Coordinates of C-alpha atoms and ligand atoms in Angstrom, one line a residue:
M13 CA 17.2 31.9 -0.3
A14 CA 16.0 31.5 3.3
V15 CA 14.7 28.1 4.2
E16 CA 12.0 28.1 6.9
G17 CA 11.0 25.5 9.5
V18 CA 7.6 24.6 10.8
S19 CA 5.0 27.4 11.2
W20 CA 1.9 26.9 13.4
V21 CA 0.2 30.1 12.1
P22 CA -0.4 30.8 8.4
R23 CA 2.3 32.6 6.6
L24 CA 1.1 34.7 3.7
T25 CA 3.0 33.8 0.6
R26 CA 2.8 34.8 -3.1
V27 CA 2.3 32.5 -6.1
L28 CA 5.4 32.7 -8.3
E29 CA 4.4 30.2 -11.0
R30 CA 1.3 28.3 -12.1
V31 CA 1.6 25.1 -14.1
Q32 CA -1.5 23.6 -15.7
H33 CA -1.2 19.8 -15.8
T34 CA -4.6 18.6 -16.9
A35 CA -8.1 20.3 -17.4
D36 CA -8.6 20.3 -13.6
T37 CA -5.1 19.9 -12.0
V38 CA -2.4 22.5 -11.5
S39 CA 0.8 23.1 -9.5
L40 CA 1.5 26.4 -7.8
K41 CA 5.1 27.3 -7.0
L42 CA 5.2 29.6 -4.0
D43 CA 7.6 32.2 -2.6
L44 CA 8.5 30.2 0.4
S45 CA 11.1 27.5 0.9
L46 CA 10.4 24.6 3.3
N47 CA 12.7 22.2 5.0
H48 CA 10.3 19.3 5.0
Q49 CA 10.4 15.6 5.0
P50 CA 8.9 14.1 1.8
G51 CA 5.4 12.8 2.6
Q52 CA 4.6 15.7 5.0
F53 CA 1.8 18.1 4.2
V54 CA 1.0 21.8 4.6
Q55 CA -2.3 23.4 5.5
V56 CA -3.1 25.9 2.7
S57 CA -5.6 28.6 3.1
V58 CA -7.4 31.0 0.8
P59 CA -8.6 34.0 2.9
G60 CA -12.4 34.1 3.2
V61 CA -12.8 30.6 1.7
G62 CA -11.1 27.9 3.9
E63 CA -8.1 25.8 4.6
I64 CA -7.1 22.3 3.3
P65 CA -4.2 19.8 3.6
L66 CA -2.0 19.4 0.6
S67 CA 1.1 17.3 0.2
V68 CA 4.4 19.1 -0.4
A69 CA 5.3 18.2 -3.9
S70 CA 8.6 20.1 -4.0
F71 CA 12.0 18.8 -3.1
P72 CA 13.3 19.6 0.5
G73 CA 14.8 23.1 0.7
D74 CA 13.3 24.2 -2.7
R75 CA 10.5 26.7 -3.2
L76 CA 7.3 25.1 -2.0
M77 CA 5.2 23.5 -4.7
I78 CA 1.7 22.1 -4.3
T79 CA -0.2 20.1 -6.9
F80 CA -4.0 19.7 -6.6
R81 CA -7.1 18.7 -8.4
R82 CA -10.1 21.1 -8.4
V83 CA -12.8 19.1 -6.4
G84 CA -14.6 21.6 -4.2
R85 CA -14.6 25.0 -2.6
V86 CA -11.0 25.6 -1.5
T87 CA -9.4 23.8 -4.4
A88 CA -11.6 25.8 -6.9
A89 CA -10.4 29.0 -5.2
L90 CA -6.8 27.9 -5.4
Y91 CA -7.3 26.9 -9.0
G92 CA -8.4 30.4 -9.8
L93 CA -5.2 32.0 -8.5
G94 CA -2.5 33.5 -10.7
V95 CA 1.0 34.7 -10.4
G96 CA 1.3 37.4 -7.6
D97 CA -1.8 36.3 -5.7
S98 CA -1.4 35.5 -2.0
I99 CA -2.3 32.4 0.0
G100 CA -1.6 31.2 3.6
V101 CA 0.5 28.3 4.5
R102 CA 1.0 26.5 7.8
G103 CA 3.3 23.6 8.4
P104 CA 5.0 21.4 7.3
F105 CA 3.1 18.9 9.5
G106 CA 3.0 15.1 10.1
R107 CA 5.3 12.3 9.6
G108 CA 6.7 11.6 6.1
F109 CA 8.4 8.7 4.4
P110 CA 11.6 7.2 5.9
L111 CA 14.4 7.3 3.3
E112 CA 17.2 5.3 4.8
G113 CA 18.9 3.9 1.7
G114 CA 18.9 0.5 0.0
D115 CA 16.4 -0.5 -2.7
V116 CA 13.3 1.7 -2.9
L117 CA 10.0 1.0 -4.7
L118 CA 7.7 4.0 -5.1
V119 CA 4.1 3.3 -6.1
A120 CA 1.7 6.0 -7.0
G121 CA -1.9 6.2 -8.3
G122 CA -3.4 9.3 -9.9
M123 CA -3.1 12.3 -7.5
G124 CA -0.9 10.3 -5.2
L125 CA 2.2 11.3 -7.2
P126 CA 3.0 14.7 -5.5
P127 CA 4.5 13.4 -2.2
I128 CA 6.2 10.6 -4.2
R129 CA 7.8 13.2 -6.4
S130 CA 9.1 14.9 -3.3
A131 CA 10.6 11.6 -2.1
L132 CA 12.2 11.1 -5.6
G133 CA 13.8 14.5 -5.4
S134 CA 15.4 13.6 -2.1
I135 CA 16.6 10.2 -3.5
L136 CA 18.1 11.8 -6.6
R137 CA 20.1 14.3 -4.5
E138 CA 21.7 11.5 -2.6
R139 CA 21.5 8.8 -5.3
D140 CA 24.6 7.0 -4.1
R141 CA 22.9 6.1 -0.8
F142 CA 20.3 4.0 -2.6
G143 CA 20.3 0.8 -4.6
T144 CA 17.7 0.1 -7.3
V145 CA 15.0 2.7 -7.3
Q146 CA 11.8 2.1 -9.2
L147 CA 8.6 4.1 -9.6
L148 CA 5.3 2.4 -10.6
Y149 CA 2.8 5.0 -11.5
G150 CA -0.8 4.5 -12.8
A151 CA -3.4 7.0 -14.0
R152 CA -6.8 6.7 -15.5
R153 CA -5.6 8.0 -18.9
P154 CA -2.2 9.0 -20.4
S155 CA -3.2 12.7 -20.5
L156 CA -3.8 12.5 -16.7
L157 CA -0.2 11.4 -15.9
L158 CA 1.3 14.2 -13.8
Y159 CA 4.8 15.7 -14.3
R160 CA 5.3 14.0 -17.7
E161 CA 8.1 16.4 -18.6
E162 CA 10.2 15.1 -15.6
Y163 CA 10.3 11.4 -16.4
D164 CA 13.3 11.6 -18.6
A165 CA 15.3 13.4 -15.9
W166 CA 14.3 10.7 -13.3
R167 CA 15.4 8.0 -15.7
R168 CA 18.7 9.8 -16.3
G169 CA 19.0 9.7 -12.4
D170 CA 18.9 5.9 -12.7
V171 CA 15.3 5.5 -11.6
V172 CA 13.3 2.8 -13.3
V173 CA 10.0 4.5 -14.3
S174 CA 7.1 2.1 -15.1
L175 CA 3.8 3.5 -16.2
I176 CA 0.3 2.1 -16.8
V177 CA -3.1 3.6 -17.6
D178 CA -6.6 2.3 -17.1
E179 CA -7.6 3.4 -20.6
A180 CA -5.4 4.1 -23.6
E181 CA -5.6 7.3 -25.8
D182 CA -4.3 7.9 -29.3
G183 CA -0.5 7.5 -29.4
W184 CA -0.2 5.6 -26.2
R185 CA 2.1 2.6 -26.7
G186 CA 2.6 1.7 -23.0
R187 CA 0.7 -0.7 -20.8
V188 CA -3.0 -0.7 -20.0
G189 CA -4.3 -2.0 -16.7
V190 CA -4.0 -1.3 -13.0
V191 CA -0.8 -0.4 -11.2
T192 CA -0.4 -3.8 -9.5
E193 CA 0.0 -5.4 -13.0
L194 CA 3.3 -3.6 -13.1
F195 CA 4.6 -6.0 -10.4
D196 CA 5.7 -8.2 -13.3
E197 CA 8.3 -5.5 -14.1
L198 CA 9.7 -5.3 -10.6
E199 CA 13.5 -4.8 -10.5
V200 CA 13.8 -4.2 -6.7
G201 CA 14.2 -7.0 -4.2
S202 CA 11.6 -7.9 -1.6
D203 CA 13.8 -6.3 1.1
A204 CA 13.1 -2.9 -0.6
T205 CA 11.5 0.0 1.3
V206 CA 8.2 0.7 -0.4
L207 CA 6.5 4.2 -0.4
V208 CA 2.8 4.2 -1.6
C209 CA 0.4 7.0 -2.2
G210 CA -2.9 6.8 -4.0
P211 CA -6.6 5.9 -3.6
E212 CA -7.2 3.5 -0.7
I213 CA -8.5 0.7 -3.0
M214 CA -5.2 0.9 -4.9
M215 CA -3.1 0.8 -1.7
K216 CA -5.1 -2.2 -0.5
F217 CA -4.3 -4.2 -3.6
V218 CA -0.7 -3.0 -3.6
G219 CA -0.3 -4.1 0.1
R220 CA -1.8 -7.5 -0.6
G221 CA 0.3 -8.1 -3.7
L222 CA 3.5 -7.1 -2.0
L223 CA 2.9 -9.3 1.0
K224 CA 2.3 -12.2 -1.4
M225 CA 5.7 -11.5 -2.9
G226 CA 7.4 -11.6 0.5
F227 CA 7.8 -7.9 1.2
D228 CA 7.9 -6.9 4.9
P229 CA 4.8 -5.0 6.0
K230 CA 6.9 -2.9 8.4
R231 CA 8.8 -1.6 5.3
I232 CA 5.8 -0.7 3.3
Y233 CA 4.7 2.9 4.0
M234 CA 1.4 4.3 2.9
S235 CA 0.2 7.9 2.9
M236 CA -3.4 8.2 4.3
E237 CA -6.0 10.8 3.6
R238 CA -8.7 12.0 6.0
H239 CA -10.7 15.2 6.3
M240 CA -8.7 17.6 8.5
K241 CA -9.3 20.8 10.5
C242 CA -6.5 21.7 12.8
G243 CA -3.7 19.7 11.2
V244 CA -1.8 19.3 14.5
G245 CA -3.6 16.7 16.6
L246 CA -6.0 18.9 18.5
C247 CA -9.5 18.7 17.0
G248 CA -9.9 14.9 16.6
H249 CA -11.3 15.2 13.0
C250 CA -8.8 12.9 11.2
N251 CA -8.6 9.7 13.2
I252 CA -7.9 6.2 12.0
G253 CA -8.4 3.9 14.9
P254 CA -6.3 5.3 17.8
Y255 CA -4.2 7.5 15.5
Y256 CA -4.6 11.0 14.1
V257 CA -3.6 11.2 10.5
C258 CA -2.3 14.8 10.8
R259 CA -0.1 14.1 13.8
D260 CA 0.8 10.4 13.7
G261 CA 0.7 10.2 9.8
P262 CA -0.2 10.8 7.1
V263 CA 2.5 8.1 6.4
F264 CA 1.9 4.8 8.3
D265 CA 3.6 1.5 7.9
F266 CA 1.4 -1.3 6.6
E267 CA 1.9 -3.5 9.7
T268 CA 0.1 -0.7 11.7
L269 CA -2.6 -0.2 9.1
R270 CA -3.5 -3.8 8.6
N271 CA -4.4 -4.0 12.3
I272 CA -7.0 -1.1 11.9
P273 CA -10.1 -2.3 10.1
E274 CA -11.3 1.2 9.2
S275 CA -8.0 2.1 7.6
G276 CA -9.5 1.0 4.3
V277 CA -6.4 -0.7 3.1
I278 CA -6.9 -4.2 4.4
Ligands
FAD9 C1 -2.4 14.7 4.1 C2 -3.2 15.0 2.9 C3 -2.5 15.4 1.7 C4 -3.3 15.7 0.6 N1 -2.6 16.1 -0.6 C5 -3.3 16.4 -1.7 C6 -2.5 16.8 -2.8 O1 -1.3 16.9 -2.9 N2 -3.3 17.1 -3.9 C7 -4.7 17.1 -3.9 O2 -5.3 17.4 -5.0 N3 -5.3 16.7 -2.8 C8 -4.7 16.4 -1.7 N4 -5.4 16.0 -0.6 C9 -6.9 16.1 -0.6 C10 -7.3 17.5 -0.4 O3 -7.1 17.9 0.9 C11 -8.8 17.6 -0.7 O4 -9.0 17.4 -2.1 C12 -9.4 19.0 -0.3 O5 -9.5 19.0 1.1 C13 -10.7 19.3 -0.9 O6 -11.1 20.5 -0.5 P1 -12.2 21.4 -1.2 O7 -12.6 22.5 -0.3 O8 -11.7 21.8 -2.5 O9 -13.4 20.4 -1.4 P2 -14.7 20.3 -0.5 O10 -15.7 21.4 -1.0 O11 -14.4 20.1 0.9 O12 -15.3 18.8 -1.0 C14 -15.4 18.5 -2.4 C15 -15.5 17.0 -2.5 O13 -14.3 16.3 -2.2 C16 -14.5 15.5 -1.1 N5 -13.3 15.7 -0.2 C17 -13.0 16.8 0.5 N6 -11.8 16.6 1.2 C18 -11.5 15.3 1.0 C19 -10.4 14.5 1.4 N7 -9.4 14.9 2.3 N8 -10.3 13.2 1.0 C20 -11.3 12.7 0.1 N9 -12.3 13.5 -0.3 C21 -12.4 14.7 0.1 C22 -15.7 15.9 -0.4 O14 -16.3 14.8 0.3 C23 -16.6 16.4 -1.6 O15 -17.1 15.3 -2.2 C24 -4.7 15.7 0.6 C25 -5.4 15.3 1.8 C26 -4.6 15.0 2.9 C27 -5.4 14.6 4.1
FES10 S1 -7.0 17.5 11.9 FE1 -7.3 18.0 14.0 S2 -6.6 16.2 15.0 FE2 -6.1 15.9 12.9

């Protein structure tokens, strides 16, 4: 299987598999393998409709997988695709999560799980390089938790998986609340590297809570979302303070973000 590097022009690729996660969220597995860094994104285009940024959800070197919620024009067009249909892909772009070893805490909210899944894949492949690895994941309801069929494999890979939902449904025996309430189950030390992806309001409270517990803001990495056009630092559509999210991010350390009022996470 050929593994390709960065592409500045769209490559046409076929949908190999479509997985329905929830009523409005699917994954598409594509006939293209990327050598990306977890946390990087691709620009995905539907001919005649438009182009949007989506995180790479697959593991580095594997067939590219994207997971998205149908919210508007392009995601609706992508949602309507089936096996054999074609889409365009540029990238991978941006800076991803550093994965240097030691303890790692992964924190995801809702649709923030795809890039965190990619990071988990990297960690599991080189599990010996890492210490305690823990995932805290929160969703609005149990039926909205993504990749549910994979949690057992992650646990077998010695990852502590802690889940919480805003609202219980029939059969849910787990915790109910917001993701920061899972801090009382933390098994990693405050010297852990922290990777965070989710709504800005969630990342704000995660950052605050971790600082209170003595975590280093330079080791807390958050993935930011802004509207994008070019994806490569040329059009100026995606700035946060002096930075372009597409080129300098989407992953930034919390020390940098907490000095930028419009980052939305302070
Ligand atoms: C780096 C990066 C990675 C992303 N990864 C994922 C992913 O893995 N899965 C996923 O589902 N989504 C992801 N997104 C968000 C995704 O790009 C938007 O949902 C998408 O652009 C919506 O396009 P649309 O044409 O379907 O919606 P539109 O028709 O453009 O808009 C529909 C609605 O969504 C809002 N909206 C559009 N774009 C964004 C945005 N970027 N942020 C917040 N609100 C927006 C609009 O204001 C409008 O209310 C990511 C965004 C970025 C910047
Ligand atoms: S999307 Fe054009 S500069 Fe970032």
